[in-house]
């Protein structure tokens, strides 16, 4: 997760291992998604939930102002957000509210090292923080500060300035592919199966593994 901008009480976020096309999420009191290069080469408001039209126009103006730093390809021109575009984005946001996983509450448990997320559909989702790239090195005090915002699409840790996208978490995306591969390898290396334990005990009785001779 990278917070690339802040404006009008919202955070402009690029989530870890997010998919193409290049886009940003705006999260805070509501949630929106903006493709940095949509039709005609201009940023496109993809979806909006819980953000008033007047606020969305201010936020889109921020994207226009900072487009050169948001988009790798350089300057991107952006026309004014039309009423039709906003209504279409609201419709897509409404569909997301009805179909995508969203959080009602979240809490961190020091004993288990896990975050428990209560979802709007009544299900409960849990994940260990050591498997999450943005949380792996955080202290218990910082992890306990988790809050839900972005209409339930986002988990936010104010003291860490970290944000996680709830639909991605539920799908098992905890970091970049490379980071997840290494994290799973480390986890597997720490796992002791009954067979491994029995072999270790047997080797211990025999004085350990035999030494190699040249």
mmCIF file of C-alpha atoms in Angstrom, residues 9-13 15 25-32 51 149-151 153-154 163:
data_model
loop_
_atom_site.group_PDB
_atom_site.id
_atom_site.type_symbol
_atom_site.label_atom_id
_atom_site.label_comp_id
_atom_site.label_asym_id
_atom_site.label_seq_id
_atom_site.Cartn_x
_atom_site.Cartn_y
_atom_site.Cartn_z
ATOM 1 C CA UNK A 9 -10.276 14.297 4.213
ATOM 2 C CA UNK A 10 -9.530 11.449 1.778
ATOM 3 C CA UNK A 11 -6.427 9.364 1.038
ATOM 4 C CA UNK A 12 -5.352 8.555 -2.521
ATOM 5 C CA UNK A 13 -4.035 4.984 -2.343
ATOM 6 C CA UNK A 15 -2.876 -0.965 -2.982
ATOM 7 C CA UNK A 25 -8.362 4.271 -4.955
ATOM 8 C CA UNK A 26 -9.715 7.199 -2.975
ATOM 9 C CA UNK A 27 -10.697 6.137 0.523
ATOM 10 C CA UNK A 28 -11.880 7.736 3.732
ATOM 11 C CA UNK A 29 -15.524 8.674 4.407
ATOM 12 C CA UNK A 30 -16.301 6.947 1.073
ATOM 13 C CA UNK A 31 -14.560 4.926 -1.610
ATOM 14 C CA UNK A 32 -13.846 5.623 -5.293
ATOM 15 C CA UNK A 51 -18.995 10.392 -1.888
ATOM 16 C CA UNK A 149 -13.442 3.218 6.481
ATOM 17 C CA UNK A 150 -14.085 3.607 2.762
ATOM 18 C CA UNK A 151 -17.653 2.288 3.105
ATOM 19 C CA UNK A 153 -13.863 -1.567 1.593
ATOM 20 C CA UNK A 154 -10.785 -0.428 3.504
ATOM 21 C CA UNK A 163 -4.370 0.711 4.155
#
